[in-house]
Short mmCIF file of C-alpha atoms and ligand atoms in Angstrom, two decimals:
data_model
loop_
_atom_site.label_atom_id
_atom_site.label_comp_id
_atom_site.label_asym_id
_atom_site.label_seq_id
_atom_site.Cartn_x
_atom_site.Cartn_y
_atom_site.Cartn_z
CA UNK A 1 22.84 -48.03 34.13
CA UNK A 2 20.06 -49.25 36.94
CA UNK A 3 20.77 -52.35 36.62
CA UNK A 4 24.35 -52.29 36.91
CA UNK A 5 26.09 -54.52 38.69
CA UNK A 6 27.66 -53.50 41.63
CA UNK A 7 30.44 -55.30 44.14
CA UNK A 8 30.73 -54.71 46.75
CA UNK A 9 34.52 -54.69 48.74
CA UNK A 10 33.06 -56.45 51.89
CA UNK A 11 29.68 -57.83 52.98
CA UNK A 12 29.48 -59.20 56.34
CA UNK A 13 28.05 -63.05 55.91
CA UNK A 14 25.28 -63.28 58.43
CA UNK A 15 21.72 -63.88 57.90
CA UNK A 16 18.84 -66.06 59.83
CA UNK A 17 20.85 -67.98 62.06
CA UNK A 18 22.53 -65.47 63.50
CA UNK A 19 19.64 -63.82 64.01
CA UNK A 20 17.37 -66.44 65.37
CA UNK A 21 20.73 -66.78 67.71
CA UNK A 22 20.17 -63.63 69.34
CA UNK A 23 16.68 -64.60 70.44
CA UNK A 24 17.45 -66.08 73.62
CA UNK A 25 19.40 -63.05 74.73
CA UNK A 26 16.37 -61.14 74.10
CA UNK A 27 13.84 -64.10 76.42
CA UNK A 28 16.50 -64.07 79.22
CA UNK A 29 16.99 -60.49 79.06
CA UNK A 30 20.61 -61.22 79.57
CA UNK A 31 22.34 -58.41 77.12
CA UNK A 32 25.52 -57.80 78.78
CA UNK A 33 28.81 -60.18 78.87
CA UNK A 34 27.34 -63.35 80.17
CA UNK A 35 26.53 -67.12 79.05
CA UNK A 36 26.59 -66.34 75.45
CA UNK A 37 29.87 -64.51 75.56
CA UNK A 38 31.50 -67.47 77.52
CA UNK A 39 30.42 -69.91 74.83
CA UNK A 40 31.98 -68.33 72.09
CA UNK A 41 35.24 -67.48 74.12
CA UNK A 42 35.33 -71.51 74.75
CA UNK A 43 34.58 -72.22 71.34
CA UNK A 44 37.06 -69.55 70.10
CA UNK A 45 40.25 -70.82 72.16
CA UNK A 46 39.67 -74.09 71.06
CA UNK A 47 39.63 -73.46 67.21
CA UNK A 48 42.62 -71.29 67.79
CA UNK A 49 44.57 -73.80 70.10
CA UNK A 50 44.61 -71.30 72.99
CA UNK A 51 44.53 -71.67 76.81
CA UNK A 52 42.21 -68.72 77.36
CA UNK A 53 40.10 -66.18 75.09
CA UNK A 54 38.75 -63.00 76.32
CA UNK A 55 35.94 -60.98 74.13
CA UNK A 56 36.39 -57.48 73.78
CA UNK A 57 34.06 -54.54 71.92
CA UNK A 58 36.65 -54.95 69.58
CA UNK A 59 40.08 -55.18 68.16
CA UNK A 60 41.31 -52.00 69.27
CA UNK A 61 40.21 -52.20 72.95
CA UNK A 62 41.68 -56.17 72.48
CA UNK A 63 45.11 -54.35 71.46
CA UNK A 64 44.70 -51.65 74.47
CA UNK A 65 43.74 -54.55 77.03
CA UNK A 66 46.91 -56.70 76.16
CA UNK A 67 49.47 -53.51 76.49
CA UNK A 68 47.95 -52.38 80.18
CA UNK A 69 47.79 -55.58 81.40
CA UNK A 70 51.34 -56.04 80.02
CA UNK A 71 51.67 -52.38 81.95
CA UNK A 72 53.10 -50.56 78.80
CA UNK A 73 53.93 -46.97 80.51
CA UNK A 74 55.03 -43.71 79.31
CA UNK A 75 58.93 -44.34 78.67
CA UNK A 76 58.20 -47.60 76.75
CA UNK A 77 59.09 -48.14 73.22
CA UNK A 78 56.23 -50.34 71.27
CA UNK A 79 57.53 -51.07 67.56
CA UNK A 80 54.91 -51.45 65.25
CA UNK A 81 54.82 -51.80 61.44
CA UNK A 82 54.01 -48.50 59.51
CA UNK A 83 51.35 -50.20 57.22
CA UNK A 84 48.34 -51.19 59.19
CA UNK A 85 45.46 -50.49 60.27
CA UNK A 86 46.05 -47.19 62.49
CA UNK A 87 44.67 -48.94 65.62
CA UNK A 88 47.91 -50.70 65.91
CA UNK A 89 49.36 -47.79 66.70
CA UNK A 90 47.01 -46.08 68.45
CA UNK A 91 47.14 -48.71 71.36
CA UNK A 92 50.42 -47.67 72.23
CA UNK A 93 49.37 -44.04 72.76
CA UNK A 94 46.39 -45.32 74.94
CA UNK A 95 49.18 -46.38 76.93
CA UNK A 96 51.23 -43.15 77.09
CA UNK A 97 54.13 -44.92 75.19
CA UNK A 98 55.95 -44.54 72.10
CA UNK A 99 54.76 -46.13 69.13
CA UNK A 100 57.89 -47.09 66.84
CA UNK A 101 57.63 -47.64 63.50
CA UNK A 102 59.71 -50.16 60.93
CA UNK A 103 58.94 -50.91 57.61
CA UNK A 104 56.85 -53.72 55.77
CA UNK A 105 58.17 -56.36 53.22
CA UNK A 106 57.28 -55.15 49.98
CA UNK A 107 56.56 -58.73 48.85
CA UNK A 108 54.32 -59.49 51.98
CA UNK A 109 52.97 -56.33 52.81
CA UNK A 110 54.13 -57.55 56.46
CA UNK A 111 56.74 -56.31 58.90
CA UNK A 112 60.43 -56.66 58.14
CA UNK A 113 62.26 -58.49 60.90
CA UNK A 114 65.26 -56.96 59.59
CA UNK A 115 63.84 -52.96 59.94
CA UNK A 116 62.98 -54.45 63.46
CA UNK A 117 66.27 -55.38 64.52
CA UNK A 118 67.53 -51.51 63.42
CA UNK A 119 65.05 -50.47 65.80
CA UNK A 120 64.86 -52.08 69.00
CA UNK A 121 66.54 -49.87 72.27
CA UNK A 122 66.81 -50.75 75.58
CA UNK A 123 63.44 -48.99 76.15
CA UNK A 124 61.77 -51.27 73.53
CA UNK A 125 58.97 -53.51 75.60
CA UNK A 126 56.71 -55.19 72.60
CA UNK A 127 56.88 -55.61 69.02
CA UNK A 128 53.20 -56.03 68.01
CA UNK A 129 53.29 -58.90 64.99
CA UNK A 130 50.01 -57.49 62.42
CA UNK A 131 49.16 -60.90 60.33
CA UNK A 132 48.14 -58.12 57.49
CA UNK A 133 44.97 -59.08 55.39
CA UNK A 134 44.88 -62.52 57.38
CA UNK A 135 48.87 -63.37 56.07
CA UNK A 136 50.83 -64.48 59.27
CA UNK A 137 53.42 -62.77 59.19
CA UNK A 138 57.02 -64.54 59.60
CA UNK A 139 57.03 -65.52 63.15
CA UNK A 140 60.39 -67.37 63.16
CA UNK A 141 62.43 -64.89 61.59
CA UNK A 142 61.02 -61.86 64.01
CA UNK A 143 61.74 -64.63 67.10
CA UNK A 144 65.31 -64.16 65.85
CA UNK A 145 65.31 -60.37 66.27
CA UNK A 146 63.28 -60.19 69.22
CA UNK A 147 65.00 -62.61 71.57
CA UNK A 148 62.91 -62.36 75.11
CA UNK A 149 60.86 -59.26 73.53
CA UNK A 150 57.36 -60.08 74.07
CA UNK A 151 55.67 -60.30 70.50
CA UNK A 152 51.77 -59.24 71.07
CA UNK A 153 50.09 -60.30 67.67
CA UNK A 154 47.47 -58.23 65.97
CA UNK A 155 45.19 -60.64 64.19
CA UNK A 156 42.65 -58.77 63.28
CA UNK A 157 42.69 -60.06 60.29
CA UNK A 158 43.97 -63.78 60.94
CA UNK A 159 41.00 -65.50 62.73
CA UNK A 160 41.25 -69.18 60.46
CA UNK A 161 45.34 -68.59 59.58
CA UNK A 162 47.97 -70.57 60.42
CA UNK A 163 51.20 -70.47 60.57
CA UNK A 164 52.92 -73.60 60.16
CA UNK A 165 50.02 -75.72 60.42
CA UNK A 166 49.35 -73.52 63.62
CA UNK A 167 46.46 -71.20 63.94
CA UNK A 168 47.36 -67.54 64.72
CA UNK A 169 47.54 -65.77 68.28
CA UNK A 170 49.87 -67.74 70.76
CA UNK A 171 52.75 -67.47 69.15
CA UNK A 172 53.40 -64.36 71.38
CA UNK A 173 52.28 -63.05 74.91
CA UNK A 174 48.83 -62.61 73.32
CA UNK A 175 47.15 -62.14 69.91
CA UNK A 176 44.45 -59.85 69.52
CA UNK A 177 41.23 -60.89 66.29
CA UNK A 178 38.65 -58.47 64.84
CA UNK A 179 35.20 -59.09 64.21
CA UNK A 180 34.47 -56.19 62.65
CA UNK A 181 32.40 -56.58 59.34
CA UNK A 182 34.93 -56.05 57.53
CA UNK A 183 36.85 -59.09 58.55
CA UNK A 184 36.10 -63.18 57.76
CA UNK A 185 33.21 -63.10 60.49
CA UNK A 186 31.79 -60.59 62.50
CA UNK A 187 29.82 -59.62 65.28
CA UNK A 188 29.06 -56.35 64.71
CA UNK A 189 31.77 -54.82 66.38
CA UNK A 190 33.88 -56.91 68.16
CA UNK A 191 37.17 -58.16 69.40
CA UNK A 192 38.96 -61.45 70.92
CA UNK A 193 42.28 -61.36 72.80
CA UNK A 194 43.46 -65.31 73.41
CA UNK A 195 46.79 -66.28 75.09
CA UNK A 196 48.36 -69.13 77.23
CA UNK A 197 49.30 -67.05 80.01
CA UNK A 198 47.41 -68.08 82.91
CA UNK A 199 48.38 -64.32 84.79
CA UNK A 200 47.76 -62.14 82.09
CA UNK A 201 44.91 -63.99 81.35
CA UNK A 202 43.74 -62.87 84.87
CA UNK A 203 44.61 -59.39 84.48
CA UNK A 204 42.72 -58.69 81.36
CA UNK A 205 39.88 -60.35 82.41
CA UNK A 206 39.48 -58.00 85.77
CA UNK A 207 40.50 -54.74 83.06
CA UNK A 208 38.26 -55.09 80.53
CA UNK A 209 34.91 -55.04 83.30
CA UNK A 210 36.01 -51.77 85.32
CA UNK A 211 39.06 -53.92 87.22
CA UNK A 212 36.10 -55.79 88.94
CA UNK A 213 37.60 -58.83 91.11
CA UNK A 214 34.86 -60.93 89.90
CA UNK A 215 32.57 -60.44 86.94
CA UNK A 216 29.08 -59.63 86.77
CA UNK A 217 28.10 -63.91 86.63
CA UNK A 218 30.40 -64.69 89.33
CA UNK A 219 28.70 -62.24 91.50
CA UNK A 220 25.10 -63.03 90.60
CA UNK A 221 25.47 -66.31 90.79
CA UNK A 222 27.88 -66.29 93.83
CA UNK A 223 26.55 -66.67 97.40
CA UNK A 224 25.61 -62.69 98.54
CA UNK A 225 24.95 -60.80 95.07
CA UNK A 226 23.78 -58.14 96.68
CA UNK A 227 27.28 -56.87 97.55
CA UNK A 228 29.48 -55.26 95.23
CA UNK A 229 32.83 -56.66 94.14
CA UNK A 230 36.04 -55.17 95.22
CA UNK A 231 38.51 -52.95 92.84
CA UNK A 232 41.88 -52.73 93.10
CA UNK A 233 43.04 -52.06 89.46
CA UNK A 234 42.16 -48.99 86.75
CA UNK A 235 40.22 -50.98 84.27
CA UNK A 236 37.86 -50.30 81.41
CA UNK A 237 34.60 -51.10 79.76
CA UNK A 238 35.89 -53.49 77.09
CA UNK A 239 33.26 -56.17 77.72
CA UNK A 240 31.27 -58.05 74.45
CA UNK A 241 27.71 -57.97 74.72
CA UNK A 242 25.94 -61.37 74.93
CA UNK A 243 24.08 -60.37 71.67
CA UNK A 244 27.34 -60.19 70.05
CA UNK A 245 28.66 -63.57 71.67
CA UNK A 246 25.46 -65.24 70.25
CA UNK A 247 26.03 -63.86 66.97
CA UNK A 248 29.79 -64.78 67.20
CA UNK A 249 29.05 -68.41 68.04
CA UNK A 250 26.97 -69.10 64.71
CA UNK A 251 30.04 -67.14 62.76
CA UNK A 252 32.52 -69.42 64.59
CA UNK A 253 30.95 -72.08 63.41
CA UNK A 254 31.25 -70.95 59.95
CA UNK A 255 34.83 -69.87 59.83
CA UNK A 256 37.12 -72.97 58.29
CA UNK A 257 34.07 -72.49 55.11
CA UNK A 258 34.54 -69.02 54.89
CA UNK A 259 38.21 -69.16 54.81
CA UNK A 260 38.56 -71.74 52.01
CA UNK A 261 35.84 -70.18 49.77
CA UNK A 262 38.49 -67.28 50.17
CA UNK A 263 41.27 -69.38 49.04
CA UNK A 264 38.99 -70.87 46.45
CA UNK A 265 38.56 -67.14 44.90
CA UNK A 266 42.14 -65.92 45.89
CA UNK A 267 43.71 -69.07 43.35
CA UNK A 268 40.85 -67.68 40.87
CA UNK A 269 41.93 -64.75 40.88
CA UNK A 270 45.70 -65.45 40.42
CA UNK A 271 45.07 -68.05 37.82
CA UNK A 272 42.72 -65.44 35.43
CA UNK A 273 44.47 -61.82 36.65
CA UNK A 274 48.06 -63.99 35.81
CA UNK A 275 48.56 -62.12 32.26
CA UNK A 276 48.49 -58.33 33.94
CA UNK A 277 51.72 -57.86 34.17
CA UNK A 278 50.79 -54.33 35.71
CA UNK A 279 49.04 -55.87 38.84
CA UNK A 280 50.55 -58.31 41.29
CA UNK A 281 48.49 -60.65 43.16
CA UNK A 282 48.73 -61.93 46.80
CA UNK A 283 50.56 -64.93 47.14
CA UNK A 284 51.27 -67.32 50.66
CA UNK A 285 54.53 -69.34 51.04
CA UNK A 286 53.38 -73.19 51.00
CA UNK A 287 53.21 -73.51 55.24
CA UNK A 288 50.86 -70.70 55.80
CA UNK A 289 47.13 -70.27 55.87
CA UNK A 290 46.20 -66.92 54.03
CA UNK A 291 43.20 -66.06 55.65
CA UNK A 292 42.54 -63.85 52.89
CA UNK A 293 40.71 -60.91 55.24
CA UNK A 294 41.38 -58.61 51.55
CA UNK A 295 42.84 -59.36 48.31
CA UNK A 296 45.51 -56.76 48.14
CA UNK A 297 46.98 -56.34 44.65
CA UNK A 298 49.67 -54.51 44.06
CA UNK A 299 49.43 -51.46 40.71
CA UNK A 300 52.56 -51.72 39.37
CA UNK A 301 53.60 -47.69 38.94
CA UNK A 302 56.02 -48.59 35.81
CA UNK A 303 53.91 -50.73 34.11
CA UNK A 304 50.31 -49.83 34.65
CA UNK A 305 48.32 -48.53 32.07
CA UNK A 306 47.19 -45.42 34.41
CA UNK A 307 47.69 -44.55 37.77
CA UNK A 308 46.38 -46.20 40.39
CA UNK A 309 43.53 -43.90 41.97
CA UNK A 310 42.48 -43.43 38.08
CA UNK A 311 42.04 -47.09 37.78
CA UNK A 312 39.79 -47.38 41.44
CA UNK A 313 38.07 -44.14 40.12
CA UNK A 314 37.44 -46.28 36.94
CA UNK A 315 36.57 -49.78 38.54
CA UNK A 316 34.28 -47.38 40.57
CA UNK A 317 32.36 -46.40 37.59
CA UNK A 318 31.31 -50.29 36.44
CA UNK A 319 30.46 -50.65 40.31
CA UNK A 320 33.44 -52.28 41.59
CA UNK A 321 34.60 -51.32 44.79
CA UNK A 322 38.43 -51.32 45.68
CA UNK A 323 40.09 -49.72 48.84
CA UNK A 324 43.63 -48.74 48.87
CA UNK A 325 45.23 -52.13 51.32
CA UNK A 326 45.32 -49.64 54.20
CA UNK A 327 47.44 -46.66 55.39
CA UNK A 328 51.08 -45.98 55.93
CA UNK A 329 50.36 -44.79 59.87
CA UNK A 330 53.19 -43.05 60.38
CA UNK A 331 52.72 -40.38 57.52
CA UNK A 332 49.22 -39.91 59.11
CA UNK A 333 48.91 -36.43 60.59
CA UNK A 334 48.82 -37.86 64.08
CA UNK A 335 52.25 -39.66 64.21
CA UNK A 336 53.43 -37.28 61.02
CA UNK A 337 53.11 -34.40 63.41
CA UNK A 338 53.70 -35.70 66.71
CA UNK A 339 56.99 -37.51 65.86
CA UNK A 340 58.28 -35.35 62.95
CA UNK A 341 58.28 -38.69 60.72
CA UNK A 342 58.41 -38.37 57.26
CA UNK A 343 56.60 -40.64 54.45
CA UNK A 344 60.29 -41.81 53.08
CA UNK A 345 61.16 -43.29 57.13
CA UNK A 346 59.48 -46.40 55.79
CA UNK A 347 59.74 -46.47 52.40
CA UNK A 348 57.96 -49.81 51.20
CA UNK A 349 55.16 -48.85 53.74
CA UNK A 350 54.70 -45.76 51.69
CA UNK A 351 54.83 -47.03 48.41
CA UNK A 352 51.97 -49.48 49.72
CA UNK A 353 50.04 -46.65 50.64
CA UNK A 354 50.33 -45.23 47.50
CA UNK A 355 50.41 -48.89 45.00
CA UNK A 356 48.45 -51.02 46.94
CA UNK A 357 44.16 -52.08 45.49
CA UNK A 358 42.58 -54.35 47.28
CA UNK A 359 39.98 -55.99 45.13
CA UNK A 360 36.26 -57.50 45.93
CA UNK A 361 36.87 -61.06 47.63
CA UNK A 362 34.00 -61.80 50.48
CA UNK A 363 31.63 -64.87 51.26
CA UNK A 364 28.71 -62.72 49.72
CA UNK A 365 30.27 -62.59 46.15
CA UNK A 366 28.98 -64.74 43.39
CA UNK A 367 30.85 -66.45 40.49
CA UNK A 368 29.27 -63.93 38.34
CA UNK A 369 30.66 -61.14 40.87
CA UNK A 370 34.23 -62.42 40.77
CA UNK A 371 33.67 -62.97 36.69
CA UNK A 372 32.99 -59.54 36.38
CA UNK A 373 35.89 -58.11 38.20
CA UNK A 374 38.17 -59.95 36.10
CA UNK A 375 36.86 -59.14 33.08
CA UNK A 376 36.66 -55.29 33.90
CA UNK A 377 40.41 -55.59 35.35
CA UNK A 378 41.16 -57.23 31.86
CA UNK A 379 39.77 -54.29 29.88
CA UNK A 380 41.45 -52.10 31.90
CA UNK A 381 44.88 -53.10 30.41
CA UNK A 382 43.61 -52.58 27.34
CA UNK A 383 46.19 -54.79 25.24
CA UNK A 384 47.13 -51.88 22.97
CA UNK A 385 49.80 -49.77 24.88
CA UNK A 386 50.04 -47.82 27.93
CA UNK A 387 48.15 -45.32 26.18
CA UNK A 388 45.01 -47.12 25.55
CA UNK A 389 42.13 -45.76 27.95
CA UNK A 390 38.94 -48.37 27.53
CA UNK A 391 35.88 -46.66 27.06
C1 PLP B 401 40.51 -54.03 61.61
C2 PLP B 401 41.84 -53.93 62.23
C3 PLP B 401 42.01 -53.47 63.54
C4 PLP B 401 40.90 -52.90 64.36
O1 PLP B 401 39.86 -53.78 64.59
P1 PLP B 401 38.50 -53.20 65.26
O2 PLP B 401 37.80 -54.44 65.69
O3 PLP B 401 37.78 -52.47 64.18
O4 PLP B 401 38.87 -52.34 66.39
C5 PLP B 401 43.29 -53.47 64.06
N1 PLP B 401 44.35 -53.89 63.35
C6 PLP B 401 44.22 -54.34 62.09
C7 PLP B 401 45.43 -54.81 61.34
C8 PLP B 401 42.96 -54.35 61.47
O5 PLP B 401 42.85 -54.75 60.21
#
């Protein structure tokens, strides 16, 4: 049993060079948002075909940043799809506002732009777009429902996606990434907010450093540094460190690899998992980029051999980790409780949280790795009835 192999369901990418990259950060002694940081935002807009990027401690304070600059109040509707990350949601409560939720396309595992026409009010302010697992989610159709509804994307998952030949993040007021290590590249923690509006651009960049007129390298480097800058907004501490934005830079670098190794493993895994006819694989229409953040199967409950936690606990035993995709937020105990939803309000988001497995695909995996998981997958459906269970 020692020397059993075990993969892993994410393993961040990073070794020497990002390392060696945080070196000068340590010799300048410059640790907080500063030259570093401003690198990789310049870098980051231009991969992602953006007129400004802002770094963020991460994706969550990205998501809060974009909603109080956009001055999302108590009163204010926010729709949000029920299966994501609970973050999503969360950002509307920073705000004081109402998070509502619609359901996901079963097929997708995005939001319906049908559930979010049923939904939108006259108090409705933002529909937040989640590109789940790095699949853009279908920005045209939503466009449709939304009319002059600001769409704020939460790409958290989509740094390297496109939709139509279009990376992700503009396609709204703003788009929010994640570079937490559980995403394509990471800094640690981390976030990114990018957008092409000059204002709001403005806005978040005073609200993420206290509400500070000017930032701390404006000031420094300005003509009386000794004085400190004026505030005239309630901001936040949502600044990247320069350690991060070092680190960042290298990963940046790194991205367009990352992403088709991904797409390399995804069509592996499709091709060889093909003959389960109790697990569904991932798929993205023809003009989209999957980013492939997770491979997110999907346990048929008809036709699979056991249930799906009993095949996880079993994977778990040969030392393959899976992870359900992610949650159905609005049967959490939070929003459960707080808005008296119930797990059947979003029905495909439920059975998600219930069906979904996402299985081992990372930049750290071997072919031996992905071998493996294919082969125990393979056993696991037995070939001799539902009844068979593989010792
Ligand atoms: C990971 C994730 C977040 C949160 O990102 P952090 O950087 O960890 O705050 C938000 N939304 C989605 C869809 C995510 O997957």
């Amino acid at each position: 049993m020692s020397n059993q192999r075990i993969v892993h369901i994410a393993t961040p990418a990073v070794g020497e060079e990002e390392f060696q990259a945080c070196r000068e950060c340590f010799e300048t002694g410059w640790m907080t948002q500063g030259p570093k940081v401003a690198e990789f935002e310049k870098a980051f807009a231009e991969r992602h075909e953006a007129g400004h990027a802002l770094a963020t401690s991460s994706c969550s304070t990205a998501l809060h940043l974009i909603l109080a600059a956009m001055d999302i109040k108590p009163g204010d509707e926010v729709i949000v799809p029920a299966f994501t990350w609970i973050a999503t949601a969360n950002a509307v409560l920073y705000c004081r506002a109402t998070p509502i939720f619609v359901d996901i396309d079963p097929e997708t595992f995005n939001i319906d732009p049908a559930s979010v026409a049923a939904k939108i009010t006259d108090k409705t302010r933002a529909v937040i777009a989640v590109h789940l697992f790095g699949l853009p989610a279908d920005i045209d159709a939503l466009r449709e429902v939304t009319g002059d509804i600001p769409i704020v994307e939460d790409a958290a998952c989509g740094a390297g996606a496109a939709y139509k030949g279009r990376p992700l993040g503009t396609f709204g007021v703003a788009g929010a990434f994640s570079f937490h290590p559980r995403k394509s590249i990471s800094t640690g923690e981390g976030g990114m907010v990018v957008t092409n509006d000059d204002a709001l651009a403005a806005t978040m960049d005073k609200m993420r450093n206290h509400g500070a007129e000017i930032s701390e390298a404006q000031r420094l480097h300005g003509p009386r540094p000794y004085l400190l800058p004026e505030f005239n907004v309630l901001g936040y501490n949502y600044r990247m460190t320069d350690l991060q934005g070092a680190v960042g830079l290298v990963q940046l670098g790194k991205l367009d690899a990352f992403i088709d190794e991904r797409n390399h493993w995804a069509d592996f895994y499709r091709r060889e998992l093909a003959g389960l006819d109790w697990l569904r694989c991932p798929t993205a229409p023809a003009d989209c980029r999957h980013a492939y953040q997770a491979f997110v199967t999907w346990v048929d409950p008809e036709r699979s051999p056991q249930p799906r936690n009993v095949i996880m606990e079993r994977l778990k035993m040969v030392g393959i980790a899976t992870r359900p995709g992610t949650h159905a937020v609005h049967a959490l105990g939070l929003y459960r409780d707080r808005f008296g939803l119930k797990p059947e309000d979003c029905p495909n988001a439920w059975a998600a949280d219930r069906n979904s497995m996402a299985i081992p695909l990372h930049n750290r995996m071997t072919a031996e790795d992905y071998e493996y998981v294919v082969e125990q997958l393979k056993k696991i459906a037995g070939g001799a009835g539902k009844m068979c269970v593989c010792e």
